[in-house]
């Protein structure tokens, strides 16, 4: 049965420096709040915690504007929707899941078996809603694009709803192949999650009928399943050349300190310490470095190898999607370079490809203003490369370029050069 619980996020998420703020959203991020807590009742999964919700359809129809999808748990077979504290506008947060986690005060748990009924009951109010799924490699200006699109009258953009990460983890585990029943359930979950997300955002802003979800970069690996769950959604893909992507990732991981990067990689400390740690805590890092196409690559399999492998696998997946289903993938592709060079002009061109109407000249100036602010300022994903008007030089030198060439040659796929251009890429001369 569905349940509602009063919750708060675990203490480690409130203490700066003690956790990775980019860690995936999980229902275990929360503990139940009770007057007399006990070790047993602190878990949100214990059935003796919280209040039963006998009619989740009626509950959401009356309160759906307060609850937004957060994550799910395949072991417990429940989807969790979070209610945040009053006065918190989580839609404006650079990353939705972080704002949800930090400001949660309530959690609604819906068993998988009630989700189709709930979703069907809510679809009637969504006849005018149009969805856009923004897939990306990461470090490619997707957050900036998200903010730029949000100034358009009919569009609201949502940055990184994290429920899709748990589905990626389930799909890409690799130890047990998915059965046809497993895939059918996953498509059902994706459909229901999108409908519930749409319902929340439509309830909070009914005039903005185009809802764009900027997804975490891992979502590209389940894009085909997502499209089956939401077949009418428009899709776009943003990417960056491999040298720029690697450089940005390394700069982020090492906090802008080149000497720290040099010291750790020259002594192979990344191979012996950082990489095993990342494999243990990051499903996507493990997926990339242990992928059958990558694991036998004859290079030092340190931090740089991990990022290069991730980029190649993402780009190849995007290319495969275009070849296999050109009608749905992608309605527009955009490079980081084109975005920075052409700003509002290229954004308006992309929106045209996505069938988004832009009628006001004022929109162009609003988009221009977005480029004057770091879209990830104040977050763990903010780049340390820029200081004032100065941009530090690239860390990708001869050794890194040789490593990249070797990995690409070993991969031997369609994506065979660092500056590979995806079909359907929007460009301005």
JSON list of N, CA and C in Angstrom, two decimals, residues 237 239 315 322 330-336 338 346 350 353 420-428:
[
{"chain": "A", "resi": 237, "resn": "UNK", "atom": "N", "xyz": [20.49, 16.20, -28.48]},
{"chain": "A", "resi": 237, "resn": "UNK", "atom": "CA", "xyz": [21.74, 15.67, -27.92]},
{"chain": "A", "resi": 237, "resn": "UNK", "atom": "C", "xyz": [22.80, 16.75, -27.99]},
{"chain": "A", "resi": 239, "resn": "UNK", "atom": "N", "xyz": [26.88, 17.74, -27.12]},
{"chain": "A", "resi": 239, "resn": "UNK", "atom": "CA", "xyz": [28.16, 17.08, -26.92]},
{"chain": "A", "resi": 239, "resn": "UNK", "atom": "C", "xyz": [29.32, 18.06, -27.10]},
{"chain": "A", "resi": 315, "resn": "UNK", "atom": "N", "xyz": [29.04, 8.70, -27.07]},
{"chain": "A", "resi": 315, "resn": "UNK", "atom": "CA", "xyz": [28.95, 9.17, -28.45]},
{"chain": "A", "resi": 315, "resn": "UNK", "atom": "C", "xyz": [28.54, 8.02, -29.39]},
{"chain": "A", "resi": 322, "resn": "UNK", "atom": "N", "xyz": [20.72, 7.15, -33.70]},
{"chain": "A", "resi": 322, "resn": "UNK", "atom": "CA", "xyz": [20.38, 7.84, -34.95]},
{"chain": "A", "resi": 322, "resn": "UNK", "atom": "C", "xyz": [20.24, 6.84, -36.09]},
{"chain": "A", "resi": 330, "resn": "UNK", "atom": "N", "xyz": [18.16, 12.23, -33.51]},
{"chain": "A", "resi": 330, "resn": "UNK", "atom": "CA", "xyz": [17.69, 13.25, -32.58]},
{"chain": "A", "resi": 330, "resn": "UNK", "atom": "C", "xyz": [17.10, 14.35, -33.42]},
{"chain": "A", "resi": 331, "resn": "UNK", "atom": "N", "xyz": [16.13, 15.07, -32.89]},
{"chain": "A", "resi": 331, "resn": "UNK", "atom": "CA", "xyz": [15.54, 16.16, -33.66]},
{"chain": "A", "resi": 331, "resn": "UNK", "atom": "C", "xyz": [16.54, 17.30, -33.82]},
{"chain": "A", "resi": 332, "resn": "UNK", "atom": "N", "xyz": [17.52, 17.36, -32.92]},
{"chain": "A", "resi": 332, "resn": "UNK", "atom": "CA", "xyz": [18.61, 18.34, -33.06]},
{"chain": "A", "resi": 332, "resn": "UNK", "atom": "C", "xyz": [19.80, 17.88, -32.23]},
{"chain": "A", "resi": 333, "resn": "UNK", "atom": "N", "xyz": [21.00, 18.08, -32.77]},
{"chain": "A", "resi": 333, "resn": "UNK", "atom": "CA", "xyz": [22.24, 17.89, -32.02]},
{"chain": "A", "resi": 333, "resn": "UNK", "atom": "C", "xyz": [22.97, 19.22, -31.98]},
{"chain": "A", "resi": 334, "resn": "UNK", "atom": "N", "xyz": [23.70, 19.47, -30.91]},
{"chain": "A", "resi": 334, "resn": "UNK", "atom": "CA", "xyz": [24.38, 20.76, -30.75]},
{"chain": "A", "resi": 334, "resn": "UNK", "atom": "C", "xyz": [25.70, 20.56, -30.05]},
{"chain": "A", "resi": 335, "resn": "UNK", "atom": "N", "xyz": [26.74, 21.21, -30.57]},
{"chain": "A", "resi": 335, "resn": "UNK", "atom": "CA", "xyz": [28.07, 21.13, -29.96]},
{"chain": "A", "resi": 335, "resn": "UNK", "atom": "C", "xyz": [28.30, 22.30, -29.01]},
{"chain": "A", "resi": 336, "resn": "UNK", "atom": "N", "xyz": [29.17, 22.07, -28.06]},
{"chain": "A", "resi": 336, "resn": "UNK", "atom": "CA", "xyz": [29.57, 23.12, -27.11]},
{"chain": "A", "resi": 336, "resn": "UNK", "atom": "C", "xyz": [30.18, 24.31, -27.84]},
{"chain": "A", "resi": 338, "resn": "UNK", "atom": "N", "xyz": [29.64, 25.35, -30.97]},
{"chain": "A", "resi": 338, "resn": "UNK", "atom": "CA", "xyz": [28.61, 26.13, -31.66]},
{"chain": "A", "resi": 338, "resn": "UNK", "atom": "C", "xyz": [27.78, 26.96, -30.68]},
{"chain": "A", "resi": 346, "resn": "UNK", "atom": "N", "xyz": [22.03, 30.25, -32.30]},
{"chain": "A", "resi": 346, "resn": "UNK", "atom": "CA", "xyz": [22.00, 28.79, -32.46]},
{"chain": "A", "resi": 346, "resn": "UNK", "atom": "C", "xyz": [20.90, 28.18, -31.60]},
{"chain": "A", "resi": 350, "resn": "UNK", "atom": "N", "xyz": [17.93, 25.75, -32.85]},
{"chain": "A", "resi": 350, "resn": "UNK", "atom": "CA", "xyz": [17.63, 24.45, -32.24]},
{"chain": "A", "resi": 350, "resn": "UNK", "atom": "C", "xyz": [16.17, 24.36, -31.84]},
{"chain": "A", "resi": 353, "resn": "UNK", "atom": "N", "xyz": [13.99, 23.50, -34.64]},
{"chain": "A", "resi": 353, "resn": "UNK", "atom": "CA", "xyz": [14.05, 22.07, -34.95]},
{"chain": "A", "resi": 353, "resn": "UNK", "atom": "C", "xyz": [13.18, 21.25, -34.01]},
{"chain": "A", "resi": 420, "resn": "UNK", "atom": "N", "xyz": [34.71, 14.13, -33.53]},
{"chain": "A", "resi": 420, "resn": "UNK", "atom": "CA", "xyz": [33.63, 13.48, -34.30]},
{"chain": "A", "resi": 420, "resn": "UNK", "atom": "C", "xyz": [32.40, 14.38, -34.33]},
{"chain": "A", "resi": 421, "resn": "UNK", "atom": "N", "xyz": [31.78, 14.49, -35.50]},
{"chain": "A", "resi": 421, "resn": "UNK", "atom": "CA", "xyz": [30.58, 15.31, -35.66]},
{"chain": "A", "resi": 421, "resn": "UNK", "atom": "C", "xyz": [29.38, 14.39, -35.83]},
{"chain": "A", "resi": 422, "resn": "UNK", "atom": "N", "xyz": [28.41, 14.55, -34.95]},
{"chain": "A", "resi": 422, "resn": "UNK", "atom": "CA", "xyz": [27.22, 13.72, -34.95]},
{"chain": "A", "resi": 422, "resn": "UNK", "atom": "C", "xyz": [26.29, 14.13, -36.09]},
{"chain": "A", "resi": 423, "resn": "UNK", "atom": "N", "xyz": [25.64, 13.17, -36.76]},
{"chain": "A", "resi": 423, "resn": "UNK", "atom": "CA", "xyz": [24.60, 13.54, -37.73]},
{"chain": "A", "resi": 423, "resn": "UNK", "atom": "C", "xyz": [23.53, 14.40, -37.05]},
{"chain": "A", "resi": 424, "resn": "UNK", "atom": "N", "xyz": [22.87, 15.24, -37.83]},
{"chain": "A", "resi": 424, "resn": "UNK", "atom": "CA", "xyz": [21.81, 16.12, -37.35]},
{"chain": "A", "resi": 424, "resn": "UNK", "atom": "C", "xyz": [22.33, 17.27, -36.47]},
{"chain": "A", "resi": 425, "resn": "UNK", "atom": "N", "xyz": [23.65, 17.50, -36.49]},
{"chain": "A", "resi": 425, "resn": "UNK", "atom": "CA", "xyz": [24.20, 18.61, -35.71]},
{"chain": "A", "resi": 425, "resn": "UNK", "atom": "C", "xyz": [23.83, 19.95, -36.36]},
{"chain": "A", "resi": 426, "resn": "UNK", "atom": "N", "xyz": [23.25, 20.83, -35.55]},
{"chain": "A", "resi": 426, "resn": "UNK", "atom": "CA", "xyz": [22.85, 22.15, -36.02]},
{"chain": "A", "resi": 426, "resn": "UNK", "atom": "C", "xyz": [24.08, 23.06, -36.04]},
{"chain": "A", "resi": 427, "resn": "UNK", "atom": "N", "xyz": [24.31, 23.70, -37.16]},
{"chain": "A", "resi": 427, "resn": "UNK", "atom": "CA", "xyz": [25.46, 24.59, -37.28]},
{"chain": "A", "resi": 427, "resn": "UNK", "atom": "C", "xyz": [25.08, 25.88, -38.00]},
{"chain": "A", "resi": 428, "resn": "UNK", "atom": "N", "xyz": [25.77, 26.95, -37.65]},
{"chain": "A", "resi": 428, "resn": "UNK", "atom": "CA", "xyz": [25.62, 28.24, -38.34]},
{"chain": "A", "resi": 428, "resn": "UNK", "atom": "C", "xyz": [26.97, 28.59, -38.95]}
]
